[in-house]
Every structure is written in C-alpha cells, then in structure tokens.
XYZ file of C-alpha atoms in Angstrom:
569
model
C -23.507 134.206 92.190
C -23.202 131.020 89.926
C -25.835 131.434 87.155
C -26.326 127.660 86.672
C -27.973 125.566 89.169
C -26.220 123.634 92.327
C -24.522 120.158 90.354
C -22.734 118.948 93.886
C -22.168 120.100 97.061
C -19.702 122.184 96.781
C -21.988 124.370 94.549
C -24.944 123.919 97.638
C -22.109 125.045 100.311
C -21.084 128.455 97.806
C -25.214 129.219 98.207
C -25.477 128.486 101.881
C -27.886 125.776 100.965
C -28.282 122.371 103.153
C -30.203 120.626 100.314
C -32.528 121.475 96.884
C -36.042 121.343 97.163
C -35.974 119.433 94.219
C -33.363 117.731 92.242
C -33.667 117.379 88.484
C -32.430 114.308 86.931
C -31.695 114.307 83.295
C -30.430 112.158 80.758
C -28.900 115.165 78.717
C -26.041 117.411 79.533
C -26.753 119.828 81.391
C -27.715 122.953 79.391
C -29.673 125.722 80.838
C -31.196 126.748 77.876
C -35.099 127.293 77.070
C -35.022 124.544 74.246
C -33.868 122.340 77.185
C -36.843 120.646 78.987
C -35.143 120.239 82.321
C -33.810 123.871 82.562
C -37.446 125.221 81.891
C -38.782 123.250 84.723
C -36.065 124.174 86.779
C -36.391 127.945 86.431
C -40.205 127.883 86.712
C -39.268 126.232 90.058
C -36.913 128.330 91.225
C -39.606 131.170 89.732
C -42.053 130.110 92.265
C -39.233 130.041 95.381
C -37.699 126.542 95.336
C -34.117 125.406 95.141
C -33.439 123.189 92.399
C -30.588 121.021 92.151
C -29.327 119.238 88.501
C -27.677 115.733 88.414
C -27.336 115.163 84.555
C -26.105 112.306 82.637
C -25.536 110.174 85.817
C -23.457 107.266 86.065
C -26.875 104.529 85.369
C -24.878 101.397 86.937
C -24.539 102.932 90.547
C -27.076 104.341 92.641
C -24.302 106.740 94.089
C -24.395 108.769 91.162
C -27.881 109.882 92.623
C -26.539 111.146 96.119
C -24.505 113.403 95.213
C -26.115 116.808 95.700
C -27.765 114.613 99.139
C -31.548 114.158 99.876
C -33.793 116.984 98.909
C -36.568 118.394 100.564
C -39.008 118.046 98.659
C -38.858 115.148 95.380
C -36.911 114.184 92.571
C -38.097 114.841 89.200
C -36.357 112.992 85.891
C -36.937 113.005 82.482
C -34.575 110.994 80.159
C -33.754 114.594 78.065
C -35.096 116.169 75.522
C -35.558 112.715 73.312
C -36.932 109.428 74.052
C -34.090 107.455 74.336
C -34.336 104.470 72.548
C -34.735 107.291 69.643
C -32.073 108.972 70.604
C -29.525 105.471 70.444
C -30.892 103.498 67.370
C -31.820 104.144 64.010
C -35.743 103.176 62.146
C -33.451 99.930 61.096
C -32.207 99.310 64.448
C -29.013 100.302 63.933
C -26.804 101.861 67.317
C -26.726 105.462 66.385
C -22.674 106.813 66.533
C -23.595 110.249 68.213
C -25.473 111.643 70.719
C -25.967 115.749 70.097
C -27.179 116.334 73.776
C -23.347 115.102 75.078
C -20.148 116.887 75.193
C -18.187 115.865 72.661
C -21.242 114.066 70.716
C -20.496 111.148 72.742
C -22.925 108.276 72.629
C -23.352 105.930 75.581
C -23.905 108.690 78.124
C -27.786 107.691 79.051
C -29.033 104.519 79.206
C -31.595 102.715 77.101
C -35.017 103.427 78.374
C -33.633 106.010 80.776
C -36.390 107.247 82.707
C -37.275 103.760 83.944
C -33.436 102.858 84.896
C -33.052 106.856 86.343
C -36.454 106.455 88.844
C -35.410 103.204 89.632
C -32.114 104.122 91.106
C -34.061 106.897 92.886
C -35.553 104.217 94.443
C -32.635 102.040 95.554
C -30.496 105.817 96.857
C -33.756 107.104 99.195
C -36.626 104.583 98.735
C -39.226 106.824 100.121
C -38.534 110.129 98.538
C -41.502 111.573 95.932
C -40.274 110.924 92.422
C -41.811 112.360 89.341
C -40.978 111.677 85.960
C -41.560 113.880 82.613
C -40.409 114.690 79.488
C -41.142 113.233 76.031
C -40.175 109.586 76.712
C -42.262 109.367 80.036
C -45.097 111.551 78.132
C -45.762 109.310 75.310
C -45.360 106.009 77.052
C -47.482 107.321 80.112
C -50.209 104.517 78.652
C -49.370 101.090 77.205
C -47.712 101.296 74.271
C -46.150 99.323 71.283
C -42.341 99.257 71.799
C -40.547 99.033 68.116
C -37.297 97.763 69.497
C -38.701 94.953 71.078
C -41.897 94.575 69.096
C -44.417 94.127 72.063
C -46.391 96.049 74.153
C -45.184 97.208 77.090
C -47.591 98.792 79.990
C -47.362 102.287 81.194
C -43.823 103.779 82.118
C -45.444 104.673 85.560
C -45.559 101.019 86.471
C -42.356 99.995 85.291
C -40.491 103.279 86.384
C -41.945 103.165 90.264
C -42.706 106.733 90.412
C -45.329 108.070 92.341
C -46.602 110.720 89.362
C -46.211 111.558 85.458
C -46.171 114.907 84.313
C -47.117 114.618 80.314
C -47.222 117.133 77.906
C -45.781 120.781 78.222
C -45.211 120.526 81.995
C -45.070 123.959 83.611
C -48.204 124.632 84.794
C -48.571 121.008 86.117
C -44.970 120.993 87.954
C -46.079 124.317 89.946
C -49.115 122.928 91.351
C -47.413 119.960 92.573
C -44.699 121.848 94.331
C -47.116 123.870 95.983
C -49.131 120.914 97.527
C -45.677 118.640 98.308
C -44.154 122.075 99.824
C -47.501 122.208 101.888
C -47.399 118.939 103.183
C -49.329 117.295 100.934
C -48.418 113.603 100.710
C -47.657 112.491 96.656
C -49.988 109.355 97.131
C -52.802 112.218 97.396
C -52.051 114.619 94.712
C -54.539 113.134 92.229
C -56.411 116.111 90.813
C -53.628 117.721 88.906
C -54.541 118.602 84.766
C -51.620 116.836 82.949
C -50.458 114.160 85.323
C -50.663 110.289 85.353
C -51.156 107.941 88.739
C -51.490 104.647 89.717
C -54.387 103.504 92.422
C -56.487 100.784 93.388
C -59.033 99.074 90.927
C -60.931 100.280 93.408
C -60.154 103.876 93.223
C -60.612 104.692 89.769
C -62.656 107.862 89.343
C -66.271 107.639 89.292
C -66.800 109.646 86.000
C -63.319 108.238 84.090
C -63.505 106.434 80.975
C -62.175 102.513 81.238
C -59.773 101.759 78.720
C -59.500 98.356 77.990
C -57.114 96.167 80.228
C -53.612 95.101 80.005
C -53.933 91.822 79.398
C -56.478 92.542 76.648
C -54.326 94.921 75.117
C -51.665 91.745 74.835
C -53.596 89.449 72.742
C -56.457 91.623 70.749
C -54.930 94.432 67.976
C -58.732 95.677 67.902
C -58.434 96.815 71.713
C -55.429 98.786 71.275
C -56.786 100.573 68.626
C -59.468 100.999 70.226
C -57.909 102.094 73.197
C -55.669 104.664 71.239
C -58.422 106.113 69.583
C -60.346 106.907 73.032
C -56.697 108.391 73.823
C -56.528 110.565 71.187
C -60.176 112.252 71.464
C -59.589 112.752 75.020
C -56.183 114.884 74.401
C -57.835 118.024 74.462
C -57.740 120.539 77.619
C -61.081 121.253 76.645
C -62.882 117.875 76.219
C -60.611 115.734 77.694
C -61.644 113.530 80.388
C -60.142 111.676 82.921
C -59.287 107.355 81.392
C -58.394 104.956 83.588
C -56.174 101.822 82.317
C -56.989 98.794 84.049
C -53.732 96.103 85.442
C -55.330 93.656 87.442
C -56.200 94.960 90.876
C -54.571 98.353 90.004
C -55.219 101.136 86.877
C -52.931 104.228 85.778
C -55.271 107.189 85.790
C -54.899 109.812 83.654
C -55.870 113.349 84.272
C -57.234 115.759 81.370
C -54.133 117.694 79.702
C -53.355 120.458 81.280
C -54.593 124.004 79.184
C -51.727 125.583 77.135
C -50.172 128.324 78.102
C -51.465 132.125 77.799
C -49.572 134.446 75.323
C -48.402 136.191 78.513
C -47.670 132.641 80.483
C -45.540 131.737 77.443
C -43.662 134.692 77.476
C -43.394 134.425 81.386
C -41.233 131.659 81.033
C -38.628 132.388 78.495
C -38.009 135.797 80.166
C -36.473 133.541 82.559
C -33.026 133.861 83.339
C -31.473 131.021 81.679
C -27.769 130.713 81.223
C -28.101 130.269 77.736
C -25.391 127.495 77.502
C -23.865 124.763 78.902
C -22.607 123.801 82.346
C -19.122 125.623 82.150
C -17.812 121.890 83.778
C -18.041 120.493 79.938
C -14.734 120.728 77.817
C -16.289 119.613 74.723
C -19.174 121.371 72.969
C -22.410 119.996 72.915
C -23.468 119.731 68.824
C -27.106 120.205 69.674
C -26.333 123.998 70.673
C -25.046 124.633 66.801
C -28.747 124.963 66.375
C -30.339 125.887 68.826
C -28.202 128.603 70.627
C -28.794 131.920 68.111
C -32.375 130.581 67.591
C -35.653 131.546 68.529
C -38.952 129.466 69.566
C -42.051 131.316 68.790
C -44.587 128.911 69.091
C -45.783 125.303 70.643
C -48.450 123.197 69.457
C -49.447 121.884 66.163
C -53.560 121.164 64.776
C -51.491 119.422 61.352
C -52.314 116.024 62.845
C -49.696 113.933 60.689
C -50.245 110.133 61.554
C -46.747 109.808 61.977
C -45.713 112.295 64.508
C -46.743 112.601 68.004
C -46.974 116.276 68.723
C -50.872 115.909 69.130
C -50.355 113.745 72.193
C -47.208 115.943 73.791
C -47.734 119.471 73.043
C -51.542 119.166 71.607
C -53.174 120.576 68.470
C -54.074 124.034 69.739
C -50.850 126.639 68.842
C -50.160 129.051 71.339
C -47.221 131.439 70.574
C -45.134 134.151 71.947
C -45.669 137.911 71.754
C -43.626 140.421 69.253
C -42.261 141.848 72.297
C -40.826 139.041 74.180
C -39.328 137.583 70.461
C -37.564 140.687 70.160
C -36.362 141.283 73.675
C -34.864 137.708 73.266
C -32.971 138.493 69.989
C -31.587 141.382 71.282
C -30.320 139.337 74.281
C -28.523 136.766 71.276
C -27.027 140.281 69.488
C -24.837 141.246 72.791
C -23.656 137.138 73.079
C -19.760 137.848 72.091
C -20.621 134.481 69.980
C -23.222 135.888 67.883
C -22.154 136.926 64.319
C -25.503 138.161 63.078
C -27.249 135.285 62.011
C -30.749 134.253 64.034
C -31.110 130.612 62.484
C -34.447 130.180 63.113
C -38.076 131.586 64.361
C -40.310 128.776 64.755
C -41.378 126.179 66.602
C -43.334 122.604 65.490
C -44.484 124.478 62.766
C -42.912 127.654 61.688
C -45.932 129.105 60.118
C -48.845 128.246 63.168
C -49.234 131.312 65.519
C -52.625 130.886 66.227
C -55.267 128.101 67.151
C -56.663 126.709 64.059
C -59.922 128.582 64.304
C -61.523 130.804 66.825
C -63.539 127.646 68.512
C -60.321 125.592 69.151
C -58.992 128.184 71.103
C -61.706 128.636 73.397
C -64.074 125.033 73.086
C -61.271 123.108 71.828
C -60.659 120.411 68.856
C -62.984 119.033 66.849
C -63.259 115.318 67.330
C -62.379 112.943 65.000
C -61.564 115.503 62.474
C -58.250 117.622 60.918
C -58.138 121.107 60.735
C -56.312 121.252 57.438
C -57.204 117.611 55.467
C -58.391 115.771 53.306
C -59.320 119.632 52.608
C -58.838 122.299 54.736
C -61.566 123.067 57.126
C -64.078 126.061 56.160
C -63.698 127.688 59.632
C -59.699 127.725 59.294
C -58.201 130.812 59.371
C -54.622 131.391 57.461
C -53.019 134.498 58.033
C -49.375 134.810 58.504
C -49.403 138.749 59.073
C -48.405 138.783 62.560
C -45.407 136.667 61.806
C -44.529 138.945 59.400
C -44.601 141.887 61.346
C -42.337 139.626 63.772
C -39.931 138.753 60.908
C -39.316 142.329 59.908
C -38.880 143.676 63.509
C -36.354 141.241 63.936
C -34.619 142.649 60.468
C -34.663 145.833 61.463
C -32.258 145.284 64.777
C -29.020 146.421 64.928
C -26.699 143.991 64.558
C -28.831 141.377 62.640
C -27.579 140.321 59.395
C -30.260 137.620 58.196
C -32.984 135.468 59.929
C -33.425 131.863 58.813
C -36.576 130.004 58.904
C -35.677 126.511 59.633
C -38.397 124.915 61.360
C -40.958 122.992 59.506
C -43.153 125.222 56.903
C -46.566 123.600 56.440
C -47.001 124.767 52.947
C -51.035 124.134 52.554
C -51.780 126.329 55.307
C -49.802 129.125 53.181
C -51.808 128.615 50.137
C -54.868 128.669 52.366
C -53.766 132.303 53.024
C -55.746 134.865 50.542
C -53.250 137.581 51.358
C -50.668 135.465 49.369
C -47.790 137.366 50.871
C -45.980 135.261 53.467
C -44.068 133.128 50.687
C -42.564 136.318 48.773
C -41.591 137.412 52.041
C -39.940 134.092 52.770
C -38.137 133.898 49.812
C -37.220 137.349 49.925
C -35.318 137.263 53.352
C -35.804 134.046 55.105
C -33.973 131.490 53.265
C -30.519 131.021 51.325
C -30.789 128.768 48.015
C -33.316 126.210 49.590
C -36.012 125.181 51.343
C -36.668 122.563 52.913
C -41.102 121.243 53.073
C -42.391 117.499 53.926
C -44.896 116.362 51.111
C -43.688 112.807 52.339
C -45.426 110.981 49.809
C -46.998 111.517 46.251
C -49.495 108.498 46.354
C -52.957 109.449 47.175
C -53.512 106.762 49.204
C -50.565 106.772 51.241
C -51.007 110.589 51.614
C -54.573 110.184 53.121
C -53.474 107.492 55.799
C -50.618 110.087 56.825
C -53.170 113.295 56.702
C -51.015 115.102 54.268
C -52.723 117.222 51.672
C -53.443 115.599 48.088
C -50.371 115.989 45.916
C -51.997 118.647 43.996
C -51.894 121.199 46.650
C -48.018 120.377 46.726
C -47.291 120.946 43.158
C -49.387 124.274 42.825
C -46.874 125.482 45.655
C -44.113 123.670 43.884
C -45.290 126.095 40.906
C -45.915 128.953 43.101
C -42.487 128.989 44.496
C -40.654 128.793 41.199
C -42.691 132.054 40.253
C -42.351 133.964 43.317
C -38.242 133.289 42.796
C -38.211 134.099 39.443
C -40.181 137.574 40.399
C -37.419 138.090 42.684
C -34.622 136.865 40.375
C -33.174 134.553 43.423
C -32.142 131.087 41.890
C -33.335 129.403 45.210
C -34.391 125.465 45.422
C -37.263 123.057 47.054
C -35.524 119.559 49.019
C -38.578 117.851 49.968
C -38.568 115.129 52.578
C -40.134 111.582 51.809
C -41.011 108.764 53.989
C -40.645 105.001 53.050
C -42.639 102.130 54.115
C -45.200 104.256 55.990
C -48.677 101.860 57.219
C -50.792 102.154 54.065
C -47.726 102.458 51.330
C -47.584 99.744 49.160
C -45.146 98.456 46.256
C -47.477 100.120 43.875
C -47.444 103.034 45.793
C -43.599 103.394 46.091
C -43.485 103.015 42.034
C -45.534 106.147 41.853
C -43.195 107.989 43.929
C -40.066 106.844 41.997
C -41.973 107.953 38.433
C -42.731 111.145 40.410
C -39.296 111.675 41.137
C -37.650 110.437 37.796
C -40.188 113.067 36.111
C -39.290 115.972 38.253
C -35.806 114.985 38.152
C -35.306 114.880 41.557
C -33.492 112.413 43.702
C -33.640 112.419 47.542
C -29.966 112.400 48.846
C -31.574 110.768 52.275
C -34.815 109.173 52.734
C -36.563 108.471 56.011
C -37.581 104.904 56.971
C -41.263 105.139 59.059
C -39.878 105.247 62.640
C -42.688 103.670 64.738
C -42.459 105.665 67.998
C -44.613 106.041 70.948
C -47.584 108.035 70.771
C -48.166 108.079 67.376
C -51.590 107.304 65.116
C -48.960 105.648 62.693
C -47.495 103.650 65.320
C -51.037 102.290 66.500
C -51.343 101.249 62.736
C -48.162 99.771 62.355
C -48.881 97.269 65.467
C -52.502 96.717 64.893
C -53.167 96.584 61.330
C -55.856 98.764 61.927
C -56.884 103.008 61.378
C -57.761 103.276 65.213
C -59.833 106.311 63.494
C -62.016 104.491 61.335
C -61.562 100.671 62.161
C -60.059 100.301 58.666
C -57.597 97.575 57.708
C -53.959 99.009 56.412
C -51.655 97.311 54.781
C -47.894 97.513 57.063
C -44.943 96.871 54.612
C -43.193 95.262 57.818
C -41.022 92.657 55.999
C -37.553 93.413 55.186
C -37.909 92.733 51.631
C -40.996 94.915 50.866
C -39.015 97.907 53.328
C -35.956 97.549 51.208
C -37.886 97.614 48.140
C -39.586 100.919 48.839
C -36.838 102.742 49.981
C -34.834 101.542 46.974
C -36.982 103.183 44.728
C -37.284 106.212 46.095
C -33.650 106.376 45.712
C -33.715 103.789 42.482
C -30.490 105.568 41.040
C -27.869 104.123 43.512
C -26.020 100.682 42.303
C -26.518 99.278 45.557
C -30.279 99.452 45.026
C -30.192 97.036 41.636
C -30.046 94.105 43.447
C -32.927 94.446 45.379
C-alpha cells in the first residue's frame, strides 16, 4: 500500500475508501515526516483508526481546490504549516522573502498571507456546515487578540476571522484524539467545549462561570495598558497544572481558551515518533524541498523550553515544561536513518528547542507546574534548578557506537548558562570533542545589562566565563574550534548607548558578525507585547522601543560598524 495519505480521489479508490474521515489542509508541501506538524496529526489520527487525506498548498484563489478529496466524514483540519505564514513571507524589515524552504524547489508564493484564515474560509465556501478545526503555529500564537506587525495594528482572535469551530493550540496530539473521538461518537462540534488545549467561541452569556475575564477587544484596541495586562494574565495561565480558563469578550460573544493540555509523557512521545512515517516528501513532487536537507537525518529529542526568552514564543506554544524521548526511541530511529540509501553516516542534530534540556527544570515543575512570575535561569539560576547532562551524554554515546554512524552533530541551540550550572562539568568537553566541527553557534543575543534583563538572558559575565571555558577545553583537546555568537539588534529596551556598548564589545573581541537579526515582533512573545505597548507586562514598567527607522538602522549598523555601507548612517 502507498505509505502516504491520499491526496486525490484515485488514491481513495486504490484504498477502497469512499471518503476520508478527516482532511488535513496545510500550507507546507506534503512531507510525511515527524518534523511536519500536519504529518504528526495525520499519523496520530490514523493510529486511532481514522482515515486521513491531505491537501497540501491548495490554490487559494478557488474553493474547488478543497474538493479534490470530496467531503470528509468528520471534518477539516487546517494549518498554515510549520511557520506563521507572515513570517514565512516577510523579513523583519517587511521585505518579501524570495524562498520558501517548505515548498518544492524553494519556490515562494505557494501559500497565501494569513494562510490559516484564507484556507479556513475556502473550506467554508466549499462545505458550509462541515466541522472545521484550525491548529499549528499560526493559529496557536494568534488564538487571542494579538499585535500584527505587518499591519501595525491589533487583530482579533484568528478563530473569529477564520470562522472555524475550534482552535487547537500548542502541541495538538492529545487534543485531536479527544476531538476526533467526540465527533466520531456523534457529538456536535459546537458541543466540544471541555478539551484542554482548545479555544472556542460562545455567546457572552455562555462564558464558563469560573473563567478569568480578559479585557474586551474594544478596550484592547485603545489602551496599551489593557493589552499588557491581558498578556500578563495569559502568560501566567499558560501552564497545564495551574492555568485557568480565560475568556476574551467581543461584544455579545467571547473567545474562550481552555487550560493547556498536559505535555506528553515520555512513553507517549516515544509512541508518536514510532508511528509509520514515510519519512520524506510525497513522490508526486519533482523538485527537492529545501527544509529536508537538515531534518531528514536529524533526531528530535525533546519539546518545551524553560529558558523564557522574551523574544521567543515557545512558552506560549510548546510550554515551559520540557519532555523528552527515551534513549531506546532515539536509537531505534537512528537505526532507521542508517538503513536509508541517502544516509552518509552523519546525524545532523539531536535536539529540540534547546538541545541540552532533557527534563523539567526542577522536581516541582514536572508535577506542580512552573512558578508564576519567575524564570528558571535568570536573572540568577533558581536554587532548585537541576542542571544535569548525564542522560543526554549517554544517549549521544550510544548513538556514536552504532555501526554506520560517522559523526553525530548538535545543531540545535545550546543553553550555555544551563551548561555552566552543571557541577559535573563534563558536557562541554563531550560536545567539543565529538559533536561540533570547527565552530559552535551560541546565542548571547546582547551584552548590555539593561537589554539582557529585558530579554531574559543571562548576564554578560556568564557568557564571558563560557567563552573562557570553551577555549580552555578546546586547547586541552588540541582542537581549533570557534564560537559564532548570535546577536539581536533593536530589541525592546535597547537604546543607542546599548548598541555602542555592543559595538565596543565586538571591537574588543575582534568579532564582527556576518549576520545580525533585527528584532522581529511576532505574535505570542513577551517582547512583542512590549513593542506594541511600550510596557513590560510582567512588572508594568515602561520600556524603550527603538521603533523609528533611523534608530533601528543605527543600532544595526553599530553591530557591523566595519561595513562601508554603514558609515553614512
């Protein structure tokens, strides 16, 4: 049997199906790999006995493109793909990107702007009363009213604009199982209102009695303090152990968010990655999909991140509680890679959002949730933080032992401040000796104390000590290996004096970055809430926002002061 899900009626006929139970619509090409969210949801549904079809990158100019598989028995599931479609299309300077790595040949323009909304509205045109569920990163981070950088305005919940019945936020395996079972049992989609990790619309009179009432949309549009307060409440209720139901009023209606779904257990996560993925693009594609270059021979070992960087949306999407796969699961997948005819002996990555996070930050976090109003690593590491790389080291050693493996790289981000807290002090040596090749990319992001504080990053002294220790370890190993630090310009809280501090640091360390990332205000981050309001939602203090073109350009130029084109700025 074809290992891929049906993409047309011929495929349905070859399987003897009248129709799929669910049709997945995605803005990415159809790649049946665990790094593609649509494929994961499809395989999870299949494991529950449901029939799944896929419509990838449909023509958004006609609803006919949503009819290629006919009418599904239970519903449509819509995602923009692995990225927010606006981030996929535009740079931080709002310039159109020329490539889309999730499309055959890297071709741009195969998905619309605001893809979730466009695809969902097409579904409504094609099949008016069909249950419609949206999910994925774009839906997840736009689930409530949010600042839209590309229009420089506040937008309402994507659930309203898309006219969908339900929104699944975060990692959706548990939620989609419950939703599918309810629909299959005959429950109307309008009655599915108790699934953790979902958002729905109701009449104002139907708001659950114990729900936290957020500021209403009209107030959010005119009062920055109201938006900051709303963001703080949402942030503090993004924990599966302590999060409460929240309602955002819109006139006579409300968008209601249920508490987050609990993270998958290790056994559940292992089971997801053991599902029968075809592990590649659909054979109908004649051109390669650029994203496959890195993910094809990489292993996802964990989810979640307790780093809590202000510019990152992980706390709102995957959550702060880290969960990970077992050694057996990762070794089994590595053996599958070795059997691939294209495998050359190199595993490109063993990681996740943060490579060296394998477990919750402390014993309490894994059983009672994250501490509200606190970060685990900054401004100082919490006394309860458990920094331990022993399990990760053991996994890497087992992978290196496998016949057919030449080298195992780590290319996901390494949290150096967490590494420095490990009293055994053995991971850095292991990393330098076996898992990098010439250089290690790290993300101090800035060196100014004021900016680092706003970012939620460790103090410069921590990075300086890491640089010293990195050089010492490589000297002992007899290796010439370099650090490539990443920096962000124009972040909330950054003034020209901070950019000058950064420029002086770069001069003194004789490092000029080839690339500098301008701060990109994307939905779902603490820093974006600051950008829109000029307020730090967590403490109510005012924050400087370098939003003017001249100041942004100057801050960026100072980080690359040696370039001739920057001398006129």
